[in-house]
Amino acid sequence: MGRGRIREGQKSFIPIRLITAGVMPIIFAQTIIIVPGTIASFTQNEYLRAVADFFNPGDLPYDIAFAILIVLFSYFYTSIVFNSVDLAENLKKQGGFIPGVKPGASTADYIDGVLARVTLPGALFLAIVAVIPVILSRKAGFPQQFGGTSVLIVVGVMLDTWYQVEQHRQLRRYDSLMMGGRVKFRGRQQRFM
């Protein structure tokens, strides 16, 4: 580049996932919601038994509490996993910025606001996916409850496997280009013992 020229900036984006927390909120909510029943099974305390009976899996209070806990843990786990202050500092160091937002603390606040707005639909989706199969299995009369957590885990593993297969296929395609291409390596081959 010559002197006096101004380079045009590149446009890019910050990858913010809809469900940043993954399935962890469901796992945390399940862990917390079974605590009263577990404690009540070890003690003879009537108050704990009443609470455990109130949160009996398959009842409406259980489903509502489970959905609320999933939404709360979605925000909690997202705040742990996604550090907006570090992201804002990295943007500032690299000369990047969000148009209309000052670099630094204002950028971190802006990213936190966007993350809060994006997390709500993701958290509600997680709650629906976790609660609806339980309700449907109860209505259908299945003796064993079929939870949405297992569906999320199976789909996640399938997608991850698919991405790994695609990456392997791409790698094989590039390897065949290098072997069959007209590019020759210069120099002698050396043997290593």
PDB file of N, CA, C and O in Angstrom, residues 22-90:
ATOM      1  N   GLY A  22     -26.236 -24.138  25.847  1.00  0.00           N
ATOM      2  CA  GLY A  22     -26.410 -25.543  25.460  1.00  0.00           C
ATOM      3  C   GLY A  22     -27.459 -26.226  26.324  1.00  0.00           C
ATOM      4  O   GLY A  22     -28.483 -25.636  26.659  1.00  0.00           O
ATOM      5  N   VAL A  23     -27.211 -27.479  26.700  1.00  0.00           N
ATOM      6  CA  VAL A  23     -28.171 -28.229  27.514  1.00  0.00           C
ATOM      7  C   VAL A  23     -27.893 -28.105  29.015  1.00  0.00           C
ATOM      8  O   VAL A  23     -28.612 -28.687  29.822  1.00  0.00           O
ATOM      9  N   MET A  24     -26.866 -27.347  29.371  1.00  0.00           N
ATOM     10  CA  MET A  24     -26.511 -27.230  30.789  1.00  0.00           C
ATOM     11  C   MET A  24     -27.638 -26.670  31.662  1.00  0.00           C
ATOM     12  O   MET A  24     -27.819 -27.132  32.792  1.00  0.00           O
ATOM     13  N   PRO A  25     -28.433 -25.680  31.217  1.00  0.00           N
ATOM     14  CA  PRO A  25     -29.536 -25.219  32.070  1.00  0.00           C
ATOM     15  C   PRO A  25     -30.531 -26.323  32.416  1.00  0.00           C
ATOM     16  O   PRO A  25     -31.051 -26.361  33.535  1.00  0.00           O
ATOM     17  N   ILE A  26     -30.794 -27.215  31.480  1.00  0.00           N
ATOM     18  CA  ILE A  26     -31.723 -28.314  31.754  1.00  0.00           C
ATOM     19  C   ILE A  26     -31.123 -29.244  32.802  1.00  0.00           C
ATOM     20  O   ILE A  26     -31.819 -29.679  33.728  1.00  0.00           O
ATOM     21  N   ILE A  27     -29.844 -29.534  32.675  1.00  0.00           N
ATOM     22  CA  ILE A  27     -29.188 -30.421  33.637  1.00  0.00           C
ATOM     23  C   ILE A  27     -29.168 -29.786  35.026  1.00  0.00           C
ATOM     24  O   ILE A  27     -29.463 -30.445  36.024  1.00  0.00           O
ATOM     25  N   PHE A  28     -28.845 -28.490  35.096  1.00  0.00           N
ATOM     26  CA  PHE A  28     -28.860 -27.796  36.390  1.00  0.00           C
ATOM     27  C   PHE A  28     -30.263 -27.780  36.988  1.00  0.00           C
ATOM     28  O   PHE A  28     -30.440 -28.009  38.194  1.00  0.00           O
ATOM     29  N   ALA A  29     -31.275 -27.491  36.159  1.00  0.00           N
ATOM     30  CA  ALA A  29     -32.655 -27.425  36.659  1.00  0.00           C
ATOM     31  C   ALA A  29     -33.113 -28.783  37.172  1.00  0.00           C
ATOM     32  O   ALA A  29     -33.763 -28.865  38.225  1.00  0.00           O
ATOM     33  N   GLN A  30     -32.769 -29.853  36.455  1.00  0.00           N
ATOM     34  CA  GLN A  30     -33.140 -31.190  36.924  1.00  0.00           C
ATOM     35  C   GLN A  30     -32.460 -31.515  38.246  1.00  0.00           C
ATOM     36  O   GLN A  30     -33.064 -32.121  39.127  1.00  0.00           O
ATOM     37  N   THR A  31     -31.216 -31.117  38.371  1.00  0.00           N
ATOM     38  CA  THR A  31     -30.480 -31.387  39.607  1.00  0.00           C
ATOM     39  C   THR A  31     -31.102 -30.658  40.791  1.00  0.00           C
ATOM     40  O   THR A  31     -31.274 -31.248  41.864  1.00  0.00           O
ATOM     41  N   ILE A  32     -31.449 -29.398  40.598  1.00  0.00           N
ATOM     42  CA  ILE A  32     -32.018 -28.609  41.698  1.00  0.00           C
ATOM     43  C   ILE A  32     -33.422 -29.080  42.053  1.00  0.00           C
ATOM     44  O   ILE A  32     -33.781 -29.160  43.234  1.00  0.00           O
ATOM     45  N   ILE A  33     -34.217 -29.428  41.066  1.00  0.00           N
ATOM     46  CA  ILE A  33     -35.629 -29.733  41.335  1.00  0.00           C
ATOM     47  C   ILE A  33     -35.811 -31.095  42.013  1.00  0.00           C
ATOM     48  O   ILE A  33     -36.830 -31.329  42.662  1.00  0.00           O
ATOM     49  N   ILE A  34     -34.831 -31.983  41.912  1.00  0.00           N
ATOM     50  CA  ILE A  34     -34.979 -33.286  42.582  1.00  0.00           C
ATOM     51  C   ILE A  34     -34.438 -33.267  44.007  1.00  0.00           C
ATOM     52  O   ILE A  34     -34.629 -34.241  44.737  1.00  0.00           O
ATOM     53  N   VAL A  35     -33.815 -32.169  44.418  1.00  0.00           N
ATOM     54  CA  VAL A  35     -33.242 -32.097  45.770  1.00  0.00           C
ATOM     55  C   VAL A  35     -34.302 -32.256  46.854  1.00  0.00           C
ATOM     56  O   VAL A  35     -34.105 -33.047  47.793  1.00  0.00           O
ATOM     57  N   PRO A  36     -35.456 -31.558  46.808  1.00  0.00           N
ATOM     58  CA  PRO A  36     -36.442 -31.740  47.885  1.00  0.00           C
ATOM     59  C   PRO A  36     -36.931 -33.183  48.011  1.00  0.00           C
ATOM     60  O   PRO A  36     -37.072 -33.707  49.120  1.00  0.00           O
ATOM     61  N   GLY A  37     -37.163 -33.841  46.885  1.00  0.00           N
ATOM     62  CA  GLY A  37     -37.623 -35.232  46.937  1.00  0.00           C
ATOM     63  C   GLY A  37     -36.567 -36.171  47.482  1.00  0.00           C
ATOM     64  O   GLY A  37     -36.872 -37.110  48.229  1.00  0.00           O
ATOM     65  N   THR A  38     -35.311 -35.922  47.127  1.00  0.00           N
ATOM     66  CA  THR A  38     -34.220 -36.764  47.620  1.00  0.00           C
ATOM     67  C   THR A  38     -34.035 -36.593  49.121  1.00  0.00           C
ATOM     68  O   THR A  38     -33.887 -37.583  49.850  1.00  0.00           O
ATOM     69  N   ILE A  39     -34.055 -35.359  49.586  1.00  0.00           N
ATOM     70  CA  ILE A  39     -33.905 -35.111  51.028  1.00  0.00           C
ATOM     71  C   ILE A  39     -35.101 -35.681  51.786  1.00  0.00           C
ATOM     72  O   ILE A  39     -34.941 -36.272  52.860  1.00  0.00           O
ATOM     73  N   ALA A  40     -36.289 -35.530  51.231  1.00  0.00           N
ATOM     74  CA  ALA A  40     -37.493 -36.036  51.900  1.00  0.00           C
ATOM     75  C   ALA A  40     -37.480 -37.554  52.000  1.00  0.00           C
ATOM     76  O   ALA A  40     -38.020 -38.115  52.961  1.00  0.00           O
ATOM     77  N   SER A  41     -36.859 -38.222  51.047  1.00  0.00           N
ATOM     78  CA  SER A  41     -36.820 -39.689  51.109  1.00  0.00           C
ATOM     79  C   SER A  41     -35.892 -40.193  52.218  1.00  0.00           C
ATOM     80  O   SER A  41     -36.056 -41.313  52.692  1.00  0.00           O
ATOM     81  N   PHE A  42     -34.942 -39.369  52.648  1.00  0.00           N
ATOM     82  CA  PHE A  42     -34.020 -39.775  53.713  1.00  0.00           C
ATOM     83  C   PHE A  42     -34.488 -39.359  55.101  1.00  0.00           C
ATOM     84  O   PHE A  42     -33.979 -39.859  56.096  1.00  0.00           O
ATOM     85  N   THR A  43     -35.411 -38.435  55.187  1.00  0.00           N
ATOM     86  CA  THR A  43     -35.872 -37.945  56.493  1.00  0.00           C
ATOM     87  C   THR A  43     -37.365 -38.228  56.651  1.00  0.00           C
ATOM     88  O   THR A  43     -38.046 -38.583  55.709  1.00  0.00           O
ATOM     89  N   GLN A  44     -37.832 -38.012  57.840  1.00  0.00           N
ATOM     90  CA  GLN A  44     -39.256 -38.175  58.140  1.00  0.00           C
ATOM     91  C   GLN A  44     -39.935 -36.826  58.379  1.00  0.00           C
ATOM     92  O   GLN A  44     -41.013 -36.776  58.953  1.00  0.00           O
ATOM     93  N   ASN A  45     -39.299 -35.753  57.924  1.00  0.00           N
ATOM     94  CA  ASN A  45     -39.822 -34.406  58.118  1.00  0.00           C
ATOM     95  C   ASN A  45     -41.068 -34.211  57.246  1.00  0.00           C
ATOM     96  O   ASN A  45     -41.021 -34.391  56.029  1.00  0.00           O
ATOM     97  N   GLU A  46     -42.178 -33.834  57.873  1.00  0.00           N
ATOM     98  CA  GLU A  46     -43.450 -33.667  57.155  1.00  0.00           C
ATOM     99  C   GLU A  46     -43.412 -32.490  56.187  1.00  0.00           C
ATOM    100  O   GLU A  46     -44.008 -32.543  55.105  1.00  0.00           O
ATOM    101  N   TYR A  47     -42.709 -31.416  56.579  1.00  0.00           N
ATOM    102  CA  TYR A  47     -42.604 -30.246  55.696  1.00  0.00           C
ATOM    103  C   TYR A  47     -41.871 -30.604  54.407  1.00  0.00           C
ATOM    104  O   TYR A  47     -42.312 -30.240  53.313  1.00  0.00           O
ATOM    105  N   LEU A  48     -40.779 -31.333  54.526  1.00  0.00           N
ATOM    106  CA  LEU A  48     -40.028 -31.741  53.337  1.00  0.00           C
ATOM    107  C   LEU A  48     -40.843 -32.698  52.468  1.00  0.00           C
ATOM    108  O   LEU A  48     -40.774 -32.654  51.241  1.00  0.00           O
ATOM    109  N   ARG A  49     -41.609 -33.556  53.106  1.00  0.00           N
ATOM    110  CA  ARG A  49     -42.466 -34.478  52.332  1.00  0.00           C
ATOM    111  C   ARG A  49     -43.540 -33.704  51.562  1.00  0.00           C
ATOM    112  O   ARG A  49     -43.867 -34.054  50.434  1.00  0.00           O
ATOM    113  N   ALA A  50     -44.081 -32.664  52.175  1.00  0.00           N
ATOM    114  CA  ALA A  50     -45.098 -31.850  51.493  1.00  0.00           C
ATOM    115  C   ALA A  50     -44.490 -31.119  50.296  1.00  0.00           C
ATOM    116  O   ALA A  50     -45.107 -31.046  49.221  1.00  0.00           O
ATOM    117  N   VAL A  51     -43.278 -30.603  50.482  1.00  0.00           N
ATOM    118  CA  VAL A  51     -42.599 -29.931  49.370  1.00  0.00           C
ATOM    119  C   VAL A  51     -42.285 -30.934  48.264  1.00  0.00           C
ATOM    120  O   VAL A  51     -42.460 -30.649  47.076  1.00  0.00           O
ATOM    121  N   ALA A  52     -41.817 -32.118  48.634  1.00  0.00           N
ATOM    122  CA  ALA A  52     -41.500 -33.157  47.640  1.00  0.00           C
ATOM    123  C   ALA A  52     -42.753 -33.602  46.893  1.00  0.00           C
ATOM    124  O   ALA A  52     -42.710 -33.837  45.685  1.00  0.00           O
ATOM    125  N   ASP A  53     -43.875 -33.704  47.598  1.00  0.00           N
ATOM    126  CA  ASP A  53     -45.122 -34.084  46.937  1.00  0.00           C
ATOM    127  C   ASP A  53     -45.617 -32.983  45.990  1.00  0.00           C
ATOM    128  O   ASP A  53     -46.230 -33.260  44.964  1.00  0.00           O
ATOM    129  N   PHE A  54     -45.344 -31.717  46.371  1.00  0.00           N
ATOM    130  CA  PHE A  54     -45.725 -30.587  45.523  1.00  0.00           C
ATOM    131  C   PHE A  54     -44.940 -30.606  44.216  1.00  0.00           C
ATOM    132  O   PHE A  54     -45.464 -30.291  43.162  1.00  0.00           O
ATOM    133  N   PHE A  55     -43.648 -30.963  44.307  1.00  0.00           N
ATOM    134  CA  PHE A  55     -42.791 -31.031  43.123  1.00  0.00           C
ATOM    135  C   PHE A  55     -42.667 -32.460  42.610  1.00  0.00           C
ATOM    136  O   PHE A  55     -41.588 -32.914  42.242  1.00  0.00           O
ATOM    137  N   ASN A  56     -43.774 -33.152  42.558  1.00  0.00           N
ATOM    138  CA  ASN A  56     -43.791 -34.506  42.033  1.00  0.00           C
ATOM    139  C   ASN A  56     -43.649 -34.451  40.510  1.00  0.00           C
ATOM    140  O   ASN A  56     -44.408 -33.752  39.847  1.00  0.00           O
ATOM    141  N   PRO A  57     -42.675 -35.167  39.938  1.00  0.00           N
ATOM    142  CA  PRO A  57     -42.510 -35.120  38.476  1.00  0.00           C
ATOM    143  C   PRO A  57     -43.794 -35.527  37.762  1.00  0.00           C
ATOM    144  O   PRO A  57     -44.426 -36.519  38.085  1.00  0.00           O
ATOM    145  N   GLY A  58     -44.151 -34.706  36.802  1.00  0.00           N
ATOM    146  CA  GLY A  58     -45.356 -34.973  36.032  1.00  0.00           C
ATOM    147  C   GLY A  58     -46.538 -34.114  36.437  1.00  0.00           C
ATOM    148  O   GLY A  58     -47.558 -34.104  35.757  1.00  0.00           O
ATOM    149  N   ASP A  59     -46.431 -33.391  37.540  1.00  0.00           N
ATOM    150  CA  ASP A  59     -47.507 -32.503  37.961  1.00  0.00           C
ATOM    151  C   ASP A  59     -47.250 -31.093  37.422  1.00  0.00           C
ATOM    152  O   ASP A  59     -46.128 -30.734  37.076  1.00  0.00           O
ATOM    153  N   LEU A  60     -48.304 -30.282  37.383  1.00  0.00           N
ATOM    154  CA  LEU A  60     -48.198 -28.926  36.844  1.00  0.00           C
ATOM    155  C   LEU A  60     -47.197 -28.048  37.607  1.00  0.00           C
ATOM    156  O   LEU A  60     -46.398 -27.350  36.972  1.00  0.00           O
ATOM    157  N   PRO A  61     -47.185 -28.052  38.959  1.00  0.00           N
ATOM    158  CA  PRO A  61     -46.191 -27.218  39.652  1.00  0.00           C
ATOM    159  C   PRO A  61     -44.746 -27.618  39.295  1.00  0.00           C
ATOM    160  O   PRO A  61     -43.880 -26.763  39.163  1.00  0.00           O
ATOM    161  N   TYR A  62     -44.523 -28.912  39.131  1.00  0.00           N
ATOM    162  CA  TYR A  62     -43.198 -29.386  38.740  1.00  0.00           C
ATOM    163  C   TYR A  62     -42.829 -28.843  37.363  1.00  0.00           C
ATOM    164  O   TYR A  62     -41.707 -28.338  37.163  1.00  0.00           O
ATOM    165  N   ASP A  63     -43.745 -28.921  36.409  1.00  0.00           N
ATOM    166  CA  ASP A  63     -43.471 -28.456  35.050  1.00  0.00           C
ATOM    167  C   ASP A  63     -43.197 -26.952  35.022  1.00  0.00           C
ATOM    168  O   ASP A  63     -42.278 -26.496  34.339  1.00  0.00           O
ATOM    169  N   ILE A  64     -43.984 -26.179  35.755  1.00  0.00           N
ATOM    170  CA  ILE A  64     -43.786 -24.732  35.794  1.00  0.00           C
ATOM    171  C   ILE A  64     -42.460 -24.378  36.446  1.00  0.00           C
ATOM    172  O   ILE A  64     -41.690 -23.556  35.929  1.00  0.00           O
ATOM    173  N   ALA A  65     -42.163 -24.995  37.596  1.00  0.00           N
ATOM    174  CA  ALA A  65     -40.899 -24.724  38.284  1.00  0.00           C
ATOM    175  C   ALA A  65     -39.712 -25.151  37.425  1.00  0.00           C
ATOM    176  O   ALA A  65     -38.691 -24.453  37.363  1.00  0.00           O
ATOM    177  N   PHE A  66     -39.836 -26.266  36.738  1.00  0.00           N
ATOM    178  CA  PHE A  66     -38.776 -26.764  35.880  1.00  0.00           C
ATOM    179  C   PHE A  66     -38.501 -25.780  34.738  1.00  0.00           C
ATOM    180  O   PHE A  66     -37.342 -25.454  34.441  1.00  0.00           O
ATOM    181  N   ALA A  67     -39.560 -25.262  34.111  1.00  0.00           N
ATOM    182  CA  ALA A  67     -39.401 -24.304  33.010  1.00  0.00           C
ATOM    183  C   ALA A  67     -38.766 -23.003  33.500  1.00  0.00           C
ATOM    184  O   ALA A  67     -37.878 -22.450  32.851  1.00  0.00           O
ATOM    185  N   ILE A  68     -39.204 -22.518  34.663  1.00  0.00           N
ATOM    186  CA  ILE A  68     -38.637 -21.278  35.222  1.00  0.00           C
ATOM    187  C   ILE A  68     -37.165 -21.469  35.560  1.00  0.00           C
ATOM    188  O   ILE A  68     -36.326 -20.598  35.275  1.00  0.00           O
ATOM    189  N   LEU A  69     -36.820 -22.608  36.161  1.00  0.00           N
ATOM    190  CA  LEU A  69     -35.418 -22.879  36.475  1.00  0.00           C
ATOM    191  C   LEU A  69     -34.559 -22.965  35.218  1.00  0.00           C
ATOM    192  O   LEU A  69     -33.410 -22.507  35.214  1.00  0.00           O
ATOM    193  N   ILE A  70     -35.094 -23.524  34.145  1.00  0.00           N
ATOM    194  CA  ILE A  70     -34.338 -23.601  32.896  1.00  0.00           C
ATOM    195  C   ILE A  70     -34.040 -22.207  32.360  1.00  0.00           C
ATOM    196  O   ILE A  70     -32.910 -21.908  31.937  1.00  0.00           O
ATOM    197  N   VAL A  71     -35.036 -21.318  32.391  1.00  0.00           N
ATOM    198  CA  VAL A  71     -34.819 -19.946  31.915  1.00  0.00           C
ATOM    199  C   VAL A  71     -33.791 -19.234  32.787  1.00  0.00           C
ATOM    200  O   VAL A  71     -32.858 -18.586  32.281  1.00  0.00           O
ATOM    201  N   LEU A  72     -33.901 -19.374  34.100  1.00  0.00           N
ATOM    202  CA  LEU A  72     -32.948 -18.715  34.999  1.00  0.00           C
ATOM    203  C   LEU A  72     -31.526 -19.258  34.812  1.00  0.00           C
ATOM    204  O   LEU A  72     -30.565 -18.479  34.744  1.00  0.00           O
ATOM    205  N   PHE A  73     -31.392 -20.564  34.710  1.00  0.00           N
ATOM    206  CA  PHE A  73     -30.064 -21.143  34.526  1.00  0.00           C
ATOM    207  C   PHE A  73     -29.499 -20.845  33.143  1.00  0.00           C
ATOM    208  O   PHE A  73     -28.277 -20.835  32.968  1.00  0.00           O
ATOM    209  N   SER A  74     -30.356 -20.595  32.161  1.00  0.00           N
ATOM    210  CA  SER A  74     -29.854 -20.190  30.845  1.00  0.00           C
ATOM    211  C   SER A  74     -29.132 -18.855  30.943  1.00  0.00           C
ATOM    212  O   SER A  74     -28.034 -18.689  30.402  1.00  0.00           O
ATOM    213  N   TYR A  75     -29.735 -17.904  31.638  1.00  0.00           N
ATOM    214  CA  TYR A  75     -29.077 -16.614  31.837  1.00  0.00           C
ATOM    215  C   TYR A  75     -27.822 -16.764  32.704  1.00  0.00           C
ATOM    216  O   TYR A  75     -26.791 -16.160  32.415  1.00  0.00           O
ATOM    217  N   PHE A  76     -27.917 -17.556  33.747  1.00  0.00           N
ATOM    218  CA  PHE A  76     -26.781 -17.739  34.647  1.00  0.00           C
ATOM    219  C   PHE A  76     -25.592 -18.362  33.927  1.00  0.00           C
ATOM    220  O   PHE A  76     -24.464 -17.865  33.991  1.00  0.00           O
ATOM    221  N   TYR A  77     -25.818 -19.441  33.209  1.00  0.00           N
ATOM    222  CA  TYR A  77     -24.719 -20.142  32.550  1.00  0.00           C
ATOM    223  C   TYR A  77     -24.160 -19.324  31.382  1.00  0.00           C
ATOM    224  O   TYR A  77     -22.956 -19.332  31.136  1.00  0.00           O
ATOM    225  N   THR A  78     -25.008 -18.588  30.683  1.00  0.00           N
ATOM    226  CA  THR A  78     -24.536 -17.718  29.609  1.00  0.00           C
ATOM    227  C   THR A  78     -23.631 -16.629  30.158  1.00  0.00           C
ATOM    228  O   THR A  78     -22.613 -16.297  29.552  1.00  0.00           O
ATOM    229  N   SER A  79     -23.975 -16.085  31.322  1.00  0.00           N
ATOM    230  CA  SER A  79     -23.126 -15.054  31.918  1.00  0.00           C
ATOM    231  C   SER A  79     -21.771 -15.606  32.345  1.00  0.00           C
ATOM    232  O   SER A  79     -20.777 -14.876  32.364  1.00  0.00           O
ATOM    233  N   ILE A  80     -21.712 -16.885  32.654  1.00  0.00           N
ATOM    234  CA  ILE A  80     -20.435 -17.502  33.021  1.00  0.00           C
ATOM    235  C   ILE A  80     -19.596 -17.803  31.782  1.00  0.00           C
ATOM    236  O   ILE A  80     -18.397 -17.558  31.752  1.00  0.00           O
ATOM    237  N   VAL A  81     -20.236 -18.329  30.742  1.00  0.00           N
ATOM    238  CA  VAL A  81     -19.515 -18.791  29.555  1.00  0.00           C
ATOM    239  C   VAL A  81     -19.081 -17.639  28.656  1.00  0.00           C
ATOM    240  O   VAL A  81     -17.976 -17.643  28.127  1.00  0.00           O
ATOM    241  N   PHE A  82     -19.932 -16.655  28.468  1.00  0.00           N
ATOM    242  CA  PHE A  82     -19.672 -15.573  27.517  1.00  0.00           C
ATOM    243  C   PHE A  82     -19.204 -14.338  28.275  1.00  0.00           C
ATOM    244  O   PHE A  82     -19.972 -13.716  28.994  1.00  0.00           O
ATOM    245  N   ASN A  83     -17.937 -13.955  28.109  1.00  0.00           N
ATOM    246  CA  ASN A  83     -17.371 -12.809  28.810  1.00  0.00           C
ATOM    247  C   ASN A  83     -17.347 -11.614  27.859  1.00  0.00           C
ATOM    248  O   ASN A  83     -16.469 -11.511  26.998  1.00  0.00           O
ATOM    249  N   SER A  84     -18.300 -10.725  28.012  1.00  0.00           N
ATOM    250  CA  SER A  84     -18.411  -9.579  27.109  1.00  0.00           C
ATOM    251  C   SER A  84     -17.300  -8.553  27.330  1.00  0.00           C
ATOM    252  O   SER A  84     -16.917  -7.855  26.393  1.00  0.00           O
ATOM    253  N   VAL A  85     -16.755  -8.474  28.540  1.00  0.00           N
ATOM    254  CA  VAL A  85     -15.678  -7.517  28.813  1.00  0.00           C
ATOM    255  C   VAL A  85     -14.418  -7.920  28.044  1.00  0.00           C
ATOM    256  O   VAL A  85     -13.763  -7.074  27.419  1.00  0.00           O
ATOM    257  N   ASP A  86     -14.089  -9.212  28.051  1.00  0.00           N
ATOM    258  CA  ASP A  86     -12.934  -9.677  27.283  1.00  0.00           C
ATOM    259  C   ASP A  86     -13.141  -9.463  25.791  1.00  0.00           C
ATOM    260  O   ASP A  86     -12.211  -9.082  25.074  1.00  0.00           O
ATOM    261  N   LEU A  87     -14.347  -9.726  25.319  1.00  0.00           N
ATOM    262  CA  LEU A  87     -14.643  -9.532  23.905  1.00  0.00           C
ATOM    263  C   LEU A  87     -14.495  -8.062  23.521  1.00  0.00           C
ATOM    264  O   LEU A  87     -13.909  -7.742  22.477  1.00  0.00           O
ATOM    265  N   ALA A  88     -14.990  -7.163  24.355  1.00  0.00           N
ATOM    266  CA  ALA A  88     -14.876  -5.729  24.076  1.00  0.00           C
ATOM    267  C   ALA A  88     -13.412  -5.288  24.079  1.00  0.00           C
ATOM    268  O   ALA A  88     -12.991  -4.491  23.236  1.00  0.00           O
ATOM    269  N   GLU A  89     -12.622  -5.809  25.014  1.00  0.00           N
ATOM    270  CA  GLU A  89     -11.202  -5.466  25.066  1.00  0.00           C
ATOM    271  C   GLU A  89     -10.460  -5.989  23.842  1.00  0.00           C
ATOM    272  O   GLU A  89      -9.595  -5.305  23.287  1.00  0.00           O
ATOM    273  N   ASN A  90     -10.783  -7.211  23.414  1.00  0.00           N
ATOM    274  CA  ASN A  90     -10.142  -7.766  22.220  1.00  0.00           C
ATOM    275  C   ASN A  90     -10.508  -6.961  20.974  1.00  0.00           C
ATOM    276  O   ASN A  90      -9.660  -6.736  20.107  1.00  0.00           O
TER     277      ASN A  90
END
